[in-house]
Short mmCIF file of C-alpha atoms in Angstrom, two decimals:
data_model
loop_
_atom_site.label_atom_id
_atom_site.label_comp_id
_atom_site.label_asym_id
_atom_site.label_seq_id
_atom_site.Cartn_x
_atom_site.Cartn_y
_atom_site.Cartn_z
CA MET A 1 -4.23 -14.86 52.98
CA ARG A 2 -5.63 -11.47 51.95
CA GLN A 3 -2.16 -9.97 52.02
CA LYS A 4 -0.90 -12.73 49.76
CA ILE A 5 -3.78 -12.11 47.34
CA ARG A 6 -3.03 -8.38 47.33
CA LYS A 7 0.65 -9.02 46.59
CA THR A 8 -0.25 -11.43 43.79
CA LEU A 9 -2.75 -8.96 42.31
CA LYS A 10 -0.26 -6.11 42.58
CA TYR A 11 2.40 -8.21 40.84
CA SER A 12 -0.05 -9.20 38.08
CA ILE A 13 -1.05 -5.58 37.43
CA PHE A 14 2.61 -4.55 37.34
CA SER A 15 3.37 -7.40 34.91
CA ILE A 16 0.53 -6.37 32.60
CA ILE A 17 1.63 -2.73 32.62
CA LEU A 18 5.21 -3.80 31.91
CA MET A 19 4.09 -6.03 29.02
CA ILE A 20 2.06 -3.20 27.51
CA PHE A 21 4.99 -0.80 27.86
CA VAL A 22 7.39 -3.27 26.23
CA ALA A 23 4.91 -3.95 23.42
CA LEU A 24 4.70 -0.23 22.74
CA ILE A 25 8.42 0.43 22.50
CA PHE A 26 10.20 -2.84 21.71
CA PRO A 27 12.93 -2.46 19.06
CA THR A 28 11.73 -3.33 15.56
CA TRP A 29 13.60 -5.22 12.87
CA THR A 30 13.07 -7.38 9.81
CA PRO A 31 14.28 -11.01 9.86
CA GLN A 32 17.61 -11.81 8.24
CA ILE A 33 17.91 -13.54 4.88
CA LYS A 34 20.67 -16.12 4.57
CA GLY A 35 23.33 -15.56 1.93
CA GLU A 36 26.60 -13.71 1.52
CA ASN A 37 25.09 -11.14 -0.83
CA SER A 38 21.64 -10.90 0.75
CA ILE A 39 20.13 -7.77 2.21
CA SER A 40 17.52 -7.35 4.94
CA MET A 41 17.30 -3.88 6.41
CA LEU A 42 14.62 -1.84 8.17
CA GLU A 43 15.65 1.65 9.18
CA GLN A 44 14.85 5.36 9.07
CA VAL A 45 16.44 7.13 6.13
CA GLU A 46 16.41 10.90 5.71
CA ILE A 47 14.75 11.77 2.42
CA ASN A 48 14.28 15.44 1.52
CA GLY A 49 14.83 16.40 5.14
CA GLU A 50 12.23 14.00 6.55
CA GLY A 51 12.71 10.60 8.19
CA HIS A 52 11.30 7.78 6.06
CA GLU A 53 11.07 4.15 7.14
CA VAL A 54 12.60 1.92 4.47
CA MET A 55 12.60 -1.87 4.28
CA ILE A 56 14.84 -3.62 1.72
CA ARG A 57 14.89 -7.41 1.38
CA GLY A 58 16.38 -9.87 -1.11
CA VAL A 59 18.65 -12.90 -1.37
CA ASP A 60 21.00 -11.12 -3.77
CA ARG A 61 21.40 -7.35 -3.78
CA THR A 62 22.47 -7.44 -7.44
CA ASN A 63 19.00 -8.63 -8.49
CA PRO A 64 16.71 -6.05 -10.15
CA ILE A 65 15.22 -3.58 -7.69
CA LEU A 66 11.48 -3.26 -7.16
CA ILE A 67 10.23 -0.19 -5.30
CA PHE A 68 6.64 -0.56 -4.09
CA VAL A 69 4.59 2.59 -3.48
CA HIS A 70 1.83 1.80 -0.99
CA GLY A 71 -1.72 3.05 -1.22
CA GLY A 72 -4.28 4.20 1.27
CA PRO A 73 -3.44 7.02 1.45
CA GLY A 74 -1.42 6.23 4.55
CA CYS A 75 -1.67 2.43 4.41
CA SER A 76 1.88 1.12 4.73
CA GLU A 77 2.26 -2.53 3.77
CA ILE A 78 5.44 -3.09 5.79
CA PRO A 79 3.54 -4.58 8.77
CA TYR A 80 2.48 -7.69 6.85
CA VAL A 81 3.95 -7.78 3.35
CA ARG A 82 6.67 -10.40 4.06
CA LYS A 83 3.83 -12.94 4.13
CA TYR A 84 3.43 -12.54 0.37
CA GLN A 85 6.92 -11.82 -0.98
CA LYS A 86 9.19 -14.71 0.01
CA GLU A 87 9.39 -15.97 -3.58
CA LEU A 88 9.72 -12.43 -4.91
CA GLU A 89 12.81 -11.94 -2.72
CA GLN A 90 14.49 -14.84 -4.52
CA HIS A 91 14.50 -12.98 -7.82
CA PHE A 92 14.35 -9.28 -6.94
CA THR A 93 15.57 -6.85 -4.31
CA VAL A 94 12.29 -5.64 -2.86
CA VAL A 95 11.93 -2.14 -1.38
CA HIS A 96 8.98 -0.93 0.67
CA TYR A 97 8.83 2.43 2.38
CA ASP A 98 6.38 4.35 4.52
CA GLN A 99 5.50 7.58 2.76
CA ARG A 100 5.85 10.91 4.52
CA GLY A 101 3.21 11.08 7.24
CA SER A 102 2.39 7.37 6.96
CA GLY A 103 3.16 4.47 9.28
CA LYS A 104 6.61 4.65 10.84
CA SER A 105 7.26 7.81 8.78
CA TYR A 106 4.57 9.61 10.76
CA HIS A 107 6.24 11.91 13.27
CA PHE A 108 4.19 13.15 16.20
CA PHE A 109 3.68 16.93 16.38
CA GLU A 110 4.56 17.29 12.68
CA ASP A 111 2.06 19.33 10.65
CA TYR A 112 0.89 17.36 7.61
CA SER A 113 -2.15 19.52 6.85
CA ASN A 114 -0.54 20.95 3.70
CA LEU A 115 0.86 17.68 2.37
CA THR A 116 0.33 17.15 -1.37
CA THR A 117 1.03 14.32 -3.77
CA ASP A 118 3.69 16.51 -5.40
CA VAL A 119 5.68 16.36 -2.16
CA LEU A 120 5.24 12.57 -2.07
CA VAL A 121 6.37 12.37 -5.70
CA ASP A 122 9.56 14.28 -4.92
CA ASP A 123 10.16 12.00 -1.92
CA LEU A 124 9.76 8.92 -4.12
CA ILE A 125 12.17 10.25 -6.73
CA ALA A 126 14.74 11.04 -4.03
CA LEU A 127 14.24 7.61 -2.44
CA SER A 128 14.77 5.92 -5.81
CA GLY A 129 18.06 7.76 -6.17
CA TYR A 130 19.11 6.72 -2.67
CA VAL A 131 18.27 3.05 -3.30
CA SER A 132 20.02 3.00 -6.68
CA LYS A 133 23.17 4.43 -5.10
CA GLU A 134 23.07 2.07 -2.09
CA LEU A 135 22.66 -1.00 -4.30
CA ASN A 136 24.93 0.27 -7.08
CA GLN A 137 22.31 -0.05 -9.80
CA GLU A 138 21.40 2.52 -12.43
CA LYS A 139 17.61 2.17 -12.38
CA VAL A 140 14.75 0.63 -10.42
CA ILE A 141 11.43 -0.90 -11.40
CA LEU A 142 8.63 1.23 -9.99
CA ILE A 143 5.45 -0.45 -8.75
CA GLY A 144 2.51 1.57 -7.48
CA HIS A 145 -0.47 0.01 -5.73
CA SER A 146 -3.89 1.65 -5.43
CA PHE A 147 -3.37 5.28 -4.36
CA GLY A 148 0.35 4.60 -4.81
CA THR A 149 -0.31 4.54 -8.57
CA TYR A 150 -1.29 8.21 -8.40
CA ILE A 151 2.11 9.01 -6.90
CA GLY A 152 3.98 6.46 -9.02
CA MET A 153 2.61 7.67 -12.36
CA LYS A 154 3.50 11.26 -11.57
CA ALA A 155 7.01 10.23 -10.48
CA ALA A 156 7.53 8.12 -13.62
CA ALA A 157 6.47 11.08 -15.78
CA LYS A 158 8.68 13.53 -13.88
CA ALA A 159 11.89 11.46 -13.66
CA PRO A 160 11.76 8.71 -16.32
CA ASP A 161 15.56 8.32 -16.36
CA GLN A 162 15.45 6.80 -12.88
CA PHE A 163 13.04 4.00 -13.72
CA GLN A 164 13.38 0.89 -15.85
CA ALA A 165 9.61 0.46 -16.06
CA TYR A 166 6.37 1.41 -14.36
CA ILE A 167 3.81 -1.11 -13.08
CA GLY A 168 0.44 0.03 -11.76
CA ILE A 169 -1.44 -2.51 -9.61
CA GLY A 170 -5.01 -1.48 -8.92
CA GLN A 171 -4.29 1.46 -11.18
CA MET A 172 -6.12 4.70 -10.48
CA ALA A 173 -7.66 6.44 -13.46
CA ASN A 174 -10.73 8.66 -13.71
CA THR A 175 -11.86 8.50 -10.08
CA PHE A 176 -15.36 9.75 -10.88
CA HIS A 177 -16.03 6.98 -13.42
CA SER A 178 -14.44 4.37 -11.15
CA GLU A 179 -16.61 5.38 -8.19
CA LEU A 180 -19.81 5.30 -10.24
CA GLU A 181 -19.00 1.73 -11.23
CA SER A 182 -18.03 0.84 -7.68
CA LEU A 183 -21.33 2.19 -6.36
CA ALA A 184 -23.36 0.30 -8.96
CA TYR A 185 -21.55 -2.96 -8.18
CA THR A 186 -21.86 -2.63 -4.41
CA LEU A 187 -25.55 -1.70 -4.64
CA GLU A 188 -26.22 -4.69 -6.87
CA GLN A 189 -24.47 -7.04 -4.44
CA ALA A 190 -26.28 -5.59 -1.43
CA ASN A 191 -29.63 -5.94 -3.19
CA GLN A 192 -28.90 -9.52 -4.18
CA ALA A 193 -27.99 -10.27 -0.56
CA GLY A 194 -31.26 -8.71 0.58
CA ASN A 195 -29.41 -6.34 2.89
CA ALA A 196 -31.72 -3.33 3.07
CA GLU A 197 -29.53 -1.57 5.64
CA ASP A 198 -26.50 -1.59 3.33
CA VAL A 199 -28.63 -0.46 0.40
CA GLN A 200 -29.82 2.48 2.48
CA LYS A 201 -26.25 3.40 3.44
CA LEU A 202 -25.23 3.38 -0.21
CA GLU A 203 -28.22 5.44 -1.30
CA LEU A 204 -27.28 8.05 1.27
CA VAL A 205 -23.92 8.64 -0.44
CA ARG A 206 -25.20 8.37 -4.01
CA ASP A 207 -25.50 12.14 -4.52
CA SER A 208 -21.94 12.87 -3.39
CA ILE A 209 -20.55 10.13 -5.64
CA GLU A 210 -22.60 11.29 -8.64
CA GLN A 211 -21.37 14.84 -8.01
CA GLY A 212 -17.76 13.64 -7.93
CA THR A 213 -17.15 14.57 -4.31
CA GLY A 214 -17.41 11.23 -2.51
CA LEU A 215 -16.31 7.60 -2.53
CA THR A 216 -18.25 4.37 -2.23
CA PRO A 217 -17.83 3.31 1.43
CA ARG A 218 -14.76 1.07 1.43
CA ILE A 219 -16.09 -1.10 4.23
CA LEU A 220 -19.01 -2.09 1.97
CA VAL A 221 -16.82 -2.59 -1.09
CA GLN A 222 -14.77 -4.97 1.07
CA LYS A 223 -17.86 -6.70 2.42
CA TYR A 224 -19.08 -7.59 -1.07
CA GLY A 225 -15.78 -8.81 -2.52
CA GLY A 226 -14.68 -5.73 -4.41
CA ALA A 227 -11.45 -5.40 -2.41
CA ALA A 228 -10.17 -8.97 -1.96
CA ARG A 229 -11.34 -12.47 -2.84
CA LEU A 230 -8.49 -14.76 -1.81
CA ILE A 231 -7.00 -12.92 1.18
CA ASN A 232 -8.32 -11.05 4.21
CA GLU A 233 -6.51 -7.72 4.17
CA ASN A 234 -7.89 -6.58 7.53
CA ARG A 235 -6.73 -9.79 9.21
CA ASP A 236 -3.31 -9.37 7.58
CA TYR A 237 -2.92 -5.97 9.19
CA ILE A 238 -4.01 -7.19 12.63
CA SER A 239 -1.73 -10.23 12.58
CA GLY A 240 1.11 -8.10 11.23
CA PHE A 241 0.75 -5.54 13.99
CA LEU A 242 0.56 -8.20 16.70
CA LEU A 243 2.99 -10.85 15.49
CA ASN A 244 5.56 -9.36 13.11
CA PRO A 245 8.70 -7.56 14.34
CA GLU A 246 8.60 -4.67 11.85
CA TYR A 247 6.02 -2.68 13.88
CA ASN A 248 5.50 -2.15 17.60
CA GLY A 249 2.55 -0.66 19.47
CA LEU A 250 3.76 2.90 19.07
CA ASP A 251 4.17 2.33 15.33
CA MET A 252 0.59 1.09 15.17
CA THR A 253 -0.50 4.40 16.71
CA ARG A 254 1.56 6.22 14.09
CA PHE A 255 -0.07 4.14 11.36
CA TYR A 256 -3.64 5.05 12.31
CA SER A 257 -2.72 8.67 13.00
CA GLY A 258 -1.40 8.89 9.43
CA VAL A 259 -4.43 7.19 7.91
CA PHE A 260 -6.94 9.42 9.70
CA GLY A 261 -4.87 12.54 9.13
CA LEU A 262 -4.02 12.14 5.45
CA GLN A 263 -6.87 10.38 3.69
CA ASP A 264 -9.27 13.30 3.36
CA ILE A 265 -6.51 15.67 2.21
CA LEU A 266 -5.00 13.42 -0.46
CA VAL A 267 -8.20 11.74 -1.66
CA ARG A 268 -9.68 15.19 -2.20
CA GLU A 269 -6.72 16.02 -4.44
CA ALA A 270 -7.30 12.88 -6.50
CA LEU A 271 -11.00 13.68 -6.86
CA ASP A 272 -10.23 17.21 -7.98
CA GLN A 273 -7.37 16.27 -10.33
CA ASN A 274 -7.99 13.05 -12.20
CA LEU A 275 -4.81 11.23 -13.12
CA PRO A 276 -5.51 10.92 -16.89
CA GLU A 277 -5.66 14.71 -17.04
CA ILE A 278 -2.24 15.00 -15.36
CA VAL A 279 -0.24 12.18 -17.01
CA ASP A 280 -1.12 11.30 -20.59
CA HIS A 281 2.19 9.73 -21.59
CA LEU A 282 5.19 7.96 -20.09
CA GLU A 283 8.60 7.54 -21.66
CA ILE A 284 9.20 4.11 -20.13
CA PRO A 285 7.55 0.66 -20.52
CA THR A 286 4.23 0.74 -18.69
CA TYR A 287 2.10 -2.10 -17.37
CA PHE A 288 -1.32 -2.01 -15.70
CA VAL A 289 -2.05 -5.07 -13.54
CA MET A 290 -5.69 -5.35 -12.51
CA GLY A 291 -7.81 -7.84 -10.63
CA LYS A 292 -10.98 -8.78 -12.50
CA TYR A 293 -13.10 -8.12 -9.41
CA ASP A 294 -11.46 -4.86 -8.36
CA TYR A 295 -14.08 -2.30 -7.37
CA MET A 296 -11.76 -0.12 -5.31
CA THR A 297 -10.15 1.12 -8.52
CA THR A 298 -12.09 -0.53 -11.29
CA ALA A 299 -10.56 -2.44 -14.19
CA ASN A 300 -12.85 -0.72 -16.71
CA ALA A 301 -11.72 2.76 -15.66
CA ALA A 302 -8.09 1.61 -15.77
CA ARG A 303 -8.62 0.15 -19.27
CA ASP A 304 -10.06 3.44 -20.51
CA TYR A 305 -6.96 5.20 -19.19
CA PHE A 306 -4.64 2.59 -20.67
CA ASP A 307 -6.21 2.97 -24.11
CA VAL A 308 -5.36 6.69 -24.31
CA LEU A 309 -2.03 6.58 -22.46
CA ASP A 310 1.01 6.95 -24.68
CA ALA A 311 4.05 4.79 -23.83
CA PRO A 312 6.83 3.12 -25.86
CA ILE A 313 5.74 -0.30 -24.60
CA LYS A 314 2.53 -0.96 -22.70
CA ASP A 315 0.43 -3.91 -21.64
CA PHE A 316 -2.78 -4.47 -19.70
CA ILE A 317 -2.81 -7.62 -17.57
CA VAL A 318 -5.93 -9.00 -15.86
CA PHE A 319 -5.73 -11.49 -12.98
CA ASN A 320 -9.01 -13.39 -13.17
CA GLU A 321 -9.26 -14.60 -9.56
CA SER A 322 -8.34 -11.33 -7.84
CA ALA A 323 -9.81 -8.04 -6.76
CA HIS A 324 -7.65 -5.13 -5.56
CA TYR A 325 -4.60 -7.17 -4.49
CA PRO A 326 -3.53 -9.44 -7.39
CA GLN A 327 0.10 -9.30 -6.21
CA PHE A 328 -1.02 -11.02 -2.98
CA GLU A 329 -4.14 -12.93 -4.01
CA GLU A 330 -2.35 -14.64 -6.91
CA LYS A 331 1.24 -14.16 -5.76
CA GLU A 332 2.68 -17.16 -7.64
CA LYS A 333 1.21 -15.92 -10.91
CA PHE A 334 2.43 -12.39 -10.18
CA VAL A 335 6.02 -13.54 -9.52
CA LYS A 336 5.99 -15.69 -12.65
CA TRP A 337 4.80 -12.73 -14.72
CA LEU A 338 7.51 -10.45 -13.30
CA ASN A 339 10.22 -13.03 -13.91
CA GLU A 340 9.17 -13.49 -17.51
CA LEU A 341 9.06 -9.73 -18.01
CA PHE A 342 12.40 -8.82 -16.44
#
């Protein structure tokens, strides 16, 4: 009997180890889209000498191309974004990519300590050229989200001929002014909730924020509704990592390695060099899309930037039910707006 139990236990342990191993290294893919002219690809593409993970999806590859530039820094949206873009894929060819040092584009033993947004801008411009050539289209529509707007704006200013238009979702602006507003909002919400512990945590970082060297703790901005109102972004990541085929366990390790390795470096750059001081005009149509309750990158700071930004066509769109993710929180409205625009 004991021998039988030992054999069963040994087999169970072996099975668990095997399952963990398979989960870590199973081949990744993105589900197919039906249609003779559809496209659904997920693969590593060499951009400026570095492997970048690129996902392209759409029912018709001749539809206008959207390139999304993820935020974070380091927070790829490939693990979960299919959940929100099924309708978008009907009308556009949708491109997501993991930036250098982020997600599946994080390469172990690579030194990213000197990475700058200028390098990421050049990668984005090169990627746009690659996608345009692959899909036989002259230009793409560039969409930055959150920190991706810092990269996207600089790319749009540097290579306007490659882009049909620029759209900034959760647009970064003067980071100092945005963080002051974020701190005030989060403190007010914590006080109203009677949460003395959170108030104390926020007061501890007040000096660094008022000196322009720190950020309002994102976990508290999330807690009080300044990041998302109609979705749970943390749950989306967890379910994406565990259930979707685009990422495996090893990729999840890459993801968090990139986040922890890059955020301090790149956020520091944004704090030291505010975007309105770098890009004051664009030569292409420009649209800022903001959630009313966004306190990650505040709508008021974005509006101040919008008012002084020079562009041939520009518009400021507010989604009244959303925070930092209007393209997901109000996805039907977002798709309708894009369709009407393009």
